PDB file of C-alpha atoms in Angstrom:
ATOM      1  CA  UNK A  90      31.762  23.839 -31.415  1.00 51.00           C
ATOM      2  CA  UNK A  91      30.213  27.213 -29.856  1.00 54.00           C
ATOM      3  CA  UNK A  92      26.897  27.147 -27.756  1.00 51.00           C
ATOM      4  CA  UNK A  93      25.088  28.452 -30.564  1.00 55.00           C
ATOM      5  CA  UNK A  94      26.087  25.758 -32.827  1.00 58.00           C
ATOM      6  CA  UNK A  95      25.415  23.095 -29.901  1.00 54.00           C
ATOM      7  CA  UNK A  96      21.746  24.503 -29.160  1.00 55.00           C
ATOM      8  CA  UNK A  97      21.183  24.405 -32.869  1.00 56.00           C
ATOM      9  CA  UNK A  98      22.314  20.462 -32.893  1.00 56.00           C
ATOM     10  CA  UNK A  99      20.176  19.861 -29.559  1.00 56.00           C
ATOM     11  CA  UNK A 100      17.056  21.239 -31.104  1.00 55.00           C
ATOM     12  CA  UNK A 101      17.547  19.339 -34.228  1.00 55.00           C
ATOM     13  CA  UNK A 102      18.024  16.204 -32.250  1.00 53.00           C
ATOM     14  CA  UNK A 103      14.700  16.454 -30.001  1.00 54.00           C
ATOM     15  CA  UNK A 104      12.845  16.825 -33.902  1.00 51.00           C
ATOM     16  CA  UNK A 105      11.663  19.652 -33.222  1.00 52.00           C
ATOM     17  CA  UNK A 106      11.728  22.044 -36.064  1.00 51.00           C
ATOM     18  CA  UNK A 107      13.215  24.684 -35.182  1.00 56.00           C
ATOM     19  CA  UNK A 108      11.491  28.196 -36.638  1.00 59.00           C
ATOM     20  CA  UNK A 109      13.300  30.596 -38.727  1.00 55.00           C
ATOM     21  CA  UNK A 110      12.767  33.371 -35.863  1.00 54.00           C
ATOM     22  CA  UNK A 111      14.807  31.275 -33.459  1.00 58.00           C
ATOM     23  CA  UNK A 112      17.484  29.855 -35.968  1.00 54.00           C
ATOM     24  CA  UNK A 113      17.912  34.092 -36.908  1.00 54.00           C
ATOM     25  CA  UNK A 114      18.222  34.532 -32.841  1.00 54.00           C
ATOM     26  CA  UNK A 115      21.291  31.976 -32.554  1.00 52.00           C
ATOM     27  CA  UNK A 116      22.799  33.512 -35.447  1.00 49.00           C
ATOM     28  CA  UNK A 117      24.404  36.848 -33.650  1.00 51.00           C
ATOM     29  CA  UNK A 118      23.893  38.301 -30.616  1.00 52.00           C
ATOM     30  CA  UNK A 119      23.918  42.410 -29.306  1.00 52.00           C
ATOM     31  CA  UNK A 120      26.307  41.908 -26.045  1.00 53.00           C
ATOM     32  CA  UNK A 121      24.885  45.146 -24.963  1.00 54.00           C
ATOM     33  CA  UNK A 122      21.182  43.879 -26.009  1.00 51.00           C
ATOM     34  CA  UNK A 123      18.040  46.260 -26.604  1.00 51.00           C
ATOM     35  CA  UNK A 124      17.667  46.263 -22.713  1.00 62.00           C
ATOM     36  CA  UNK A 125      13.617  45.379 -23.166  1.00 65.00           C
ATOM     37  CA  UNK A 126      13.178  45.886 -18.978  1.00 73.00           C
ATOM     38  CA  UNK A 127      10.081  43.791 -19.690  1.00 81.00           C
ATOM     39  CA  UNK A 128      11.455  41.178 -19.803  1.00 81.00           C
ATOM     40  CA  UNK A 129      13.196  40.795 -16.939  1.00 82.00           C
ATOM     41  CA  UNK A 130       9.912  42.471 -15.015  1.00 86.00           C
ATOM     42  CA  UNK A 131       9.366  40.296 -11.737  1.00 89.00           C
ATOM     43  CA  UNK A 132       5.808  39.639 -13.052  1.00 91.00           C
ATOM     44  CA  UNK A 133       7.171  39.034 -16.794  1.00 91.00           C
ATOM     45  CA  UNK A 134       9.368  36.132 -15.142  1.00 91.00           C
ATOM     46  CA  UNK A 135       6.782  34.874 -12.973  1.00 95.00           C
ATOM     47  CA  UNK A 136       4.757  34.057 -16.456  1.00 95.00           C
ATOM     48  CA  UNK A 137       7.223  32.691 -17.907  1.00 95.00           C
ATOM     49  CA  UNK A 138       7.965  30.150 -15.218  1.00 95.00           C
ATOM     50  CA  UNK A 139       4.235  29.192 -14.738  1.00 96.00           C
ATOM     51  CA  UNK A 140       4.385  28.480 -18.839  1.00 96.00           C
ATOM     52  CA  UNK A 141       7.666  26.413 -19.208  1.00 95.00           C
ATOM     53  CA  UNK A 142       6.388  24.609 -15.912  1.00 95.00           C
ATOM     54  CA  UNK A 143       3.335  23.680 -17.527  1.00 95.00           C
ATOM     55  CA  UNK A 144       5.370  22.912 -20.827  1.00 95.00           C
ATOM     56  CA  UNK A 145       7.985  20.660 -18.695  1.00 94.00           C
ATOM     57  CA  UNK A 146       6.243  19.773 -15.775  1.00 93.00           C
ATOM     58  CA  UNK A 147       8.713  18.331 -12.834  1.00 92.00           C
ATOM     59  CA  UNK A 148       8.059  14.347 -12.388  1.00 90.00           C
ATOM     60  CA  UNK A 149      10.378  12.208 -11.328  1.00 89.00           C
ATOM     61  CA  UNK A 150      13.069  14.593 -13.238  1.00 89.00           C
ATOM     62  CA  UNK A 151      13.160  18.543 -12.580  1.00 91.00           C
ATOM     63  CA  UNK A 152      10.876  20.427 -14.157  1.00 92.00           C
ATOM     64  CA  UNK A 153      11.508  23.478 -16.446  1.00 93.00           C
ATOM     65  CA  UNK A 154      10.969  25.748 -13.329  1.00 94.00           C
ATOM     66  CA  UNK A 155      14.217  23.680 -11.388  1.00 93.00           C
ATOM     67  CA  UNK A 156      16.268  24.426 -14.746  1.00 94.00           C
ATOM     68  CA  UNK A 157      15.679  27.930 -14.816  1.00 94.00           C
ATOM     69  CA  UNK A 158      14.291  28.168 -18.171  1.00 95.00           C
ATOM     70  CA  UNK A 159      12.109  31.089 -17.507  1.00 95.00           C
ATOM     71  CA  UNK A 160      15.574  33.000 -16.735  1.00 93.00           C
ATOM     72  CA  UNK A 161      17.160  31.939 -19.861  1.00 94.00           C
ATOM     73  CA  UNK A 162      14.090  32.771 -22.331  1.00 94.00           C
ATOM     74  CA  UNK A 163      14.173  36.489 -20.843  1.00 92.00           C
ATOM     75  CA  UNK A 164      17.866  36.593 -21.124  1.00 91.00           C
ATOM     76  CA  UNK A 165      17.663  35.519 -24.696  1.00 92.00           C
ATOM     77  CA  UNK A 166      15.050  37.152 -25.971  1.00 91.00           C
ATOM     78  CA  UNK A 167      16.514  40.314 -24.459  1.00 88.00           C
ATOM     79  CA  UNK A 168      20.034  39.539 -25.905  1.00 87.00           C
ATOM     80  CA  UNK A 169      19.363  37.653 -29.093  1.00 88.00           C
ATOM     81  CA  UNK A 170      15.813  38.534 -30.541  1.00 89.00           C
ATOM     82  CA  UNK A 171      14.808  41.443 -32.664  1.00 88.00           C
ATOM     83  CA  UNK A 172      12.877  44.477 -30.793  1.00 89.00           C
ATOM     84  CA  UNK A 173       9.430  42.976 -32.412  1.00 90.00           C
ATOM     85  CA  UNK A 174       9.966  39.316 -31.592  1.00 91.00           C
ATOM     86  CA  UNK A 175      10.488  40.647 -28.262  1.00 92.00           C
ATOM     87  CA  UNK A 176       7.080  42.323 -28.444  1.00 93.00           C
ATOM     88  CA  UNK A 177       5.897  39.898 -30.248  1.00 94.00           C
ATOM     89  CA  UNK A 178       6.233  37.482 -26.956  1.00 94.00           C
ATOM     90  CA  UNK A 179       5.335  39.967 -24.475  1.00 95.00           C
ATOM     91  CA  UNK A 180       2.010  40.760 -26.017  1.00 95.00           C
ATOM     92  CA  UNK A 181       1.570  36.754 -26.078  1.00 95.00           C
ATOM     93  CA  UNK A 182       2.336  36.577 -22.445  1.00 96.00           C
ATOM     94  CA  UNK A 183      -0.751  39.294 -22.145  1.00 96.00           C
ATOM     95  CA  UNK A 184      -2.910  36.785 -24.826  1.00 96.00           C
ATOM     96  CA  UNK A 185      -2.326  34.006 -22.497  1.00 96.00           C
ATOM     97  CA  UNK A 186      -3.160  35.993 -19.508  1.00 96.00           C
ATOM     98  CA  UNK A 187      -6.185  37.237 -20.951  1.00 96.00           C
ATOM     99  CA  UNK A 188      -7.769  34.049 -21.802  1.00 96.00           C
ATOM    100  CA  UNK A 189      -7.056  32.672 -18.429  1.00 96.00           C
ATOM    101  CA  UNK A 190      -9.227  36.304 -17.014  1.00 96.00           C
ATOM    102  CA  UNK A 191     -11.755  34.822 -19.825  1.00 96.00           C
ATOM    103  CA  UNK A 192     -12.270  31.433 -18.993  1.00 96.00           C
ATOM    104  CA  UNK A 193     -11.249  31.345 -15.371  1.00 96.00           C
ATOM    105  CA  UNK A 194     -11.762  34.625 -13.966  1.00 96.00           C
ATOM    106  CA  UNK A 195      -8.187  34.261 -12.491  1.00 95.00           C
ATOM    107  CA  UNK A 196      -4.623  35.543 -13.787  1.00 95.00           C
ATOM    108  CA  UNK A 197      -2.730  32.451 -15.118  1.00 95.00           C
ATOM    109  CA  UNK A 198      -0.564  32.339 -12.565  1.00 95.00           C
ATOM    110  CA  UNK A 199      -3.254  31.517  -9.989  1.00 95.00           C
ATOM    111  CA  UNK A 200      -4.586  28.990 -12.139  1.00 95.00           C
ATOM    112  CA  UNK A 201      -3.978  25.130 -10.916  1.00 95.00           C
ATOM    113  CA  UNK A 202      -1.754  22.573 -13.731  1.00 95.00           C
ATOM    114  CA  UNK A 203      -4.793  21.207 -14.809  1.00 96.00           C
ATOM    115  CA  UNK A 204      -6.319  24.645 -15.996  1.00 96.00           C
ATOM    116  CA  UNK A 205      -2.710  26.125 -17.465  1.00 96.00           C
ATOM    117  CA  UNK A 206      -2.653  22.850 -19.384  1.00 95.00           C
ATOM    118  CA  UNK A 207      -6.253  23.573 -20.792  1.00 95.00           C
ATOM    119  CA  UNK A 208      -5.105  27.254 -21.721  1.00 96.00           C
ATOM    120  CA  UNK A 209      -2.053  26.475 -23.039  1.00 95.00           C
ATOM    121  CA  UNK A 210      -3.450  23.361 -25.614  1.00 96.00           C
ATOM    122  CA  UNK A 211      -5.870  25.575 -26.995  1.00 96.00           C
ATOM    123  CA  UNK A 212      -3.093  28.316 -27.776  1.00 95.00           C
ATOM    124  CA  UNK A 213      -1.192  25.889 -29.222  1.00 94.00           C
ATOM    125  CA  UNK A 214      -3.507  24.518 -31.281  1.00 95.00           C
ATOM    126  CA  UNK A 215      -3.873  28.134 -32.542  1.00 93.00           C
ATOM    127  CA  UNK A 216      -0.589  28.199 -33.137  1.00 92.00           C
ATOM    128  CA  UNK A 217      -0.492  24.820 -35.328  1.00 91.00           C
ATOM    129  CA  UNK A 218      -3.501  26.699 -37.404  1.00 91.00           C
ATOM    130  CA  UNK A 219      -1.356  29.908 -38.045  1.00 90.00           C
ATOM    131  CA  UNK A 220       1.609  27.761 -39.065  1.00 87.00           C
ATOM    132  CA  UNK A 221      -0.434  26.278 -41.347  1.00 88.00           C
ATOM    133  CA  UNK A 222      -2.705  28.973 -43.286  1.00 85.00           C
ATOM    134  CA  UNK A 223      -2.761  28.915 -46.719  1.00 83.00           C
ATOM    135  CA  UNK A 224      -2.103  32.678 -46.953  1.00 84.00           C
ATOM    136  CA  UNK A 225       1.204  32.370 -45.083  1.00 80.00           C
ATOM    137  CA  UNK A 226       4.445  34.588 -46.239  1.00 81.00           C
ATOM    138  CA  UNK A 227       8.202  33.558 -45.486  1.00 79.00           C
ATOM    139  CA  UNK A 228       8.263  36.790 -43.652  1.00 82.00           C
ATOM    140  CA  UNK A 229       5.623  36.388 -41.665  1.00 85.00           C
ATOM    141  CA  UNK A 230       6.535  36.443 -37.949  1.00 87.00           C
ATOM    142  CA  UNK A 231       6.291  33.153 -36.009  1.00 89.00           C
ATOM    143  CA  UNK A 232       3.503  32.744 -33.463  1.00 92.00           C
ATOM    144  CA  UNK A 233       4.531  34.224 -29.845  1.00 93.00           C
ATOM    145  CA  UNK A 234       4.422  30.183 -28.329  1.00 94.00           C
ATOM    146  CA  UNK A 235       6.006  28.847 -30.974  1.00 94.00           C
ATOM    147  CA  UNK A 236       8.939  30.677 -30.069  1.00 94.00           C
ATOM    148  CA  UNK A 237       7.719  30.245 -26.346  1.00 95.00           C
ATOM    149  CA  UNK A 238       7.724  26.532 -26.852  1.00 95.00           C
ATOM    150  CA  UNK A 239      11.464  26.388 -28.615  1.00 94.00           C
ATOM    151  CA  UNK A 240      12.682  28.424 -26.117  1.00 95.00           C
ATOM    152  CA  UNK A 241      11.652  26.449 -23.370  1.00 95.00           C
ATOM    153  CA  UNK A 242      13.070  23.278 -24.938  1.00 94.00           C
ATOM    154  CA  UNK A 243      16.478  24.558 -26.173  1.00 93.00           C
ATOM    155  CA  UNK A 244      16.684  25.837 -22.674  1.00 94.00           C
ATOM    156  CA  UNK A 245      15.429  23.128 -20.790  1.00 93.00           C
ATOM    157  CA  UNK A 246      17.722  20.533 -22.519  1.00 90.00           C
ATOM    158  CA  UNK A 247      20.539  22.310 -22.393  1.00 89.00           C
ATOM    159  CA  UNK A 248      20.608  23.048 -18.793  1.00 89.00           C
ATOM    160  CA  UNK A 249      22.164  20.779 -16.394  1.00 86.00           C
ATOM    161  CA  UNK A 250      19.631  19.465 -14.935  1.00 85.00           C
ATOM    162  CA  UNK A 251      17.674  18.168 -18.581  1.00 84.00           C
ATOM    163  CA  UNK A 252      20.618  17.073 -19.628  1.00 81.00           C
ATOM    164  CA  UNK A 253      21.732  14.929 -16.768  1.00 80.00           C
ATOM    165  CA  UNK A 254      18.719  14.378 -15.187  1.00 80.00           C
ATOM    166  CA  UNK A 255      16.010  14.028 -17.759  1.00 81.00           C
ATOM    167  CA  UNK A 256      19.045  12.568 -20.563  1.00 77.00           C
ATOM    168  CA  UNK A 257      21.314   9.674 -20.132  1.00 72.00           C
ATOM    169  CA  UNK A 258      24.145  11.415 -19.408  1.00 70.00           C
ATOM    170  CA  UNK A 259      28.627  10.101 -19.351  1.00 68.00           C
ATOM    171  CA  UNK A 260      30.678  13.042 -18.534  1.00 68.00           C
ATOM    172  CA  UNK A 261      33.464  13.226 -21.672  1.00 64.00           C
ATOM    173  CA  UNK A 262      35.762  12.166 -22.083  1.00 60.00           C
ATOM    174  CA  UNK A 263      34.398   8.597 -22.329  1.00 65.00           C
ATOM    175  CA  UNK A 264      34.848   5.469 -24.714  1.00 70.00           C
ATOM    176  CA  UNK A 265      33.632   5.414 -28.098  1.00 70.00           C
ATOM    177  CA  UNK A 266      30.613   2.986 -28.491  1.00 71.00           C
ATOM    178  CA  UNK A 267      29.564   3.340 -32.369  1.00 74.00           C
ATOM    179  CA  UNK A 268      26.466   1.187 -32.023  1.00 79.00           C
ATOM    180  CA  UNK A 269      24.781   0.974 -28.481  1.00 76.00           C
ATOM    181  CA  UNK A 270      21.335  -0.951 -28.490  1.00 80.00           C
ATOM    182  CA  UNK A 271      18.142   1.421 -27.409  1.00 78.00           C
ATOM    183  CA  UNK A 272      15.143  -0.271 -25.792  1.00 83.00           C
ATOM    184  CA  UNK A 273      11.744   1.493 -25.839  1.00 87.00           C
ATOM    185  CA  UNK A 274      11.466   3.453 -23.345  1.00 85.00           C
ATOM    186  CA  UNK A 275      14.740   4.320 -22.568  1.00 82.00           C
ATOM    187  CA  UNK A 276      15.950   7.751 -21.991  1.00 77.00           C
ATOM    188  CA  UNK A 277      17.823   9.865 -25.141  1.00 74.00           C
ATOM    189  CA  UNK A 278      21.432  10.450 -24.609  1.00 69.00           C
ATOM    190  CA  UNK A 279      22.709  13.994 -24.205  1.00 66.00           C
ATOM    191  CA  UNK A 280      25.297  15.368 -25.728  1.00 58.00           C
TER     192      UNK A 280
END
């Protein structure tokens, strides 16, 4: 199994469904990649760490910000997605920041969890609304955090630390256990 394969079988796993957009993006990469420099901008990553924090916020297991997620959505947008996805995120990233400036008079990135939770609920719930238009094509684009949001799980849970820390986690090789009872509450296991 290649990492593409096993991101595509840990996203199906957390029931997420996974967007076309993203599925496309596993599907081949560019090893030289379009080389969008704005996404690895300092300020660019800075976003993106705020966001996947507030997505994933550390508790008693790391948060997205620990696993590095931020670095691995600019990485694969960069290497993976289409020139307009890419733009398609980075003019997001400028949404999101602009309706912090509107409601809070602060960049997100000054803004405290509380308020990045508020911002980021309301985008999503624009999001859920643009999924769901009646009008809606197969080849319209997917909304910037819907991508934002896959991204952050795919990375997040297949990083180290969500997959040992935040997953029950046995190094393989181990023993085959067909049927292992679950109790509510428990942690998934990772693969």
């Amino acid at each position: 199994m290649n990492r593409r394969e096993a991101i595509r079988n840990v996203a199906i796993l957390l029931g997420s469904a996974v967007s076309a957009s993203t599925l496309s993006a596993l599907e081949g990469c560019n090893p030289k990649g379009p080389d969008n420099y704005a996404l690895q901008a300092p300020e660019t990553k800075k976003m993106l760490a705020e966001i996947v924090e507030t997505i994933i916020p550390e508790t008693d297991t790391p948060g997205a910000k620990a696993a590095r997620v931020d670095e691995f959505i600019a990485l694969m947008l960069n290497d993976c997605y289409k020139p307009e996805d890419q733009q398609l995120v980075l003019d997001g990233l400028k949404k999101i920041d602009d309706a912090a400036q509107k409601q809070f008079k602060k960049p997100f990135v000054d803004l405290n969890e509380e308020q990045k939770a508020g911002i980021l609920t309301e985008i999503d719930k624009e999001r859920v609304a643009y999924n769901k238009r009646e009008n809606k094509k197969e080849k319209d684009p997917a909304h910037y955090f819907q991508i934002l949001k896959e991204l952050t799980l795919i990375g997040y849970f297949t990083s180290e630390a969500g997959a040992t820390k935040s997953l029950r986690y046995i190094q393989v090789p181990g023993k085959y256990e067909g049927c292992i009872p679950y109790a509510k509450g428990e942690k998934a296991w990772a693969m």
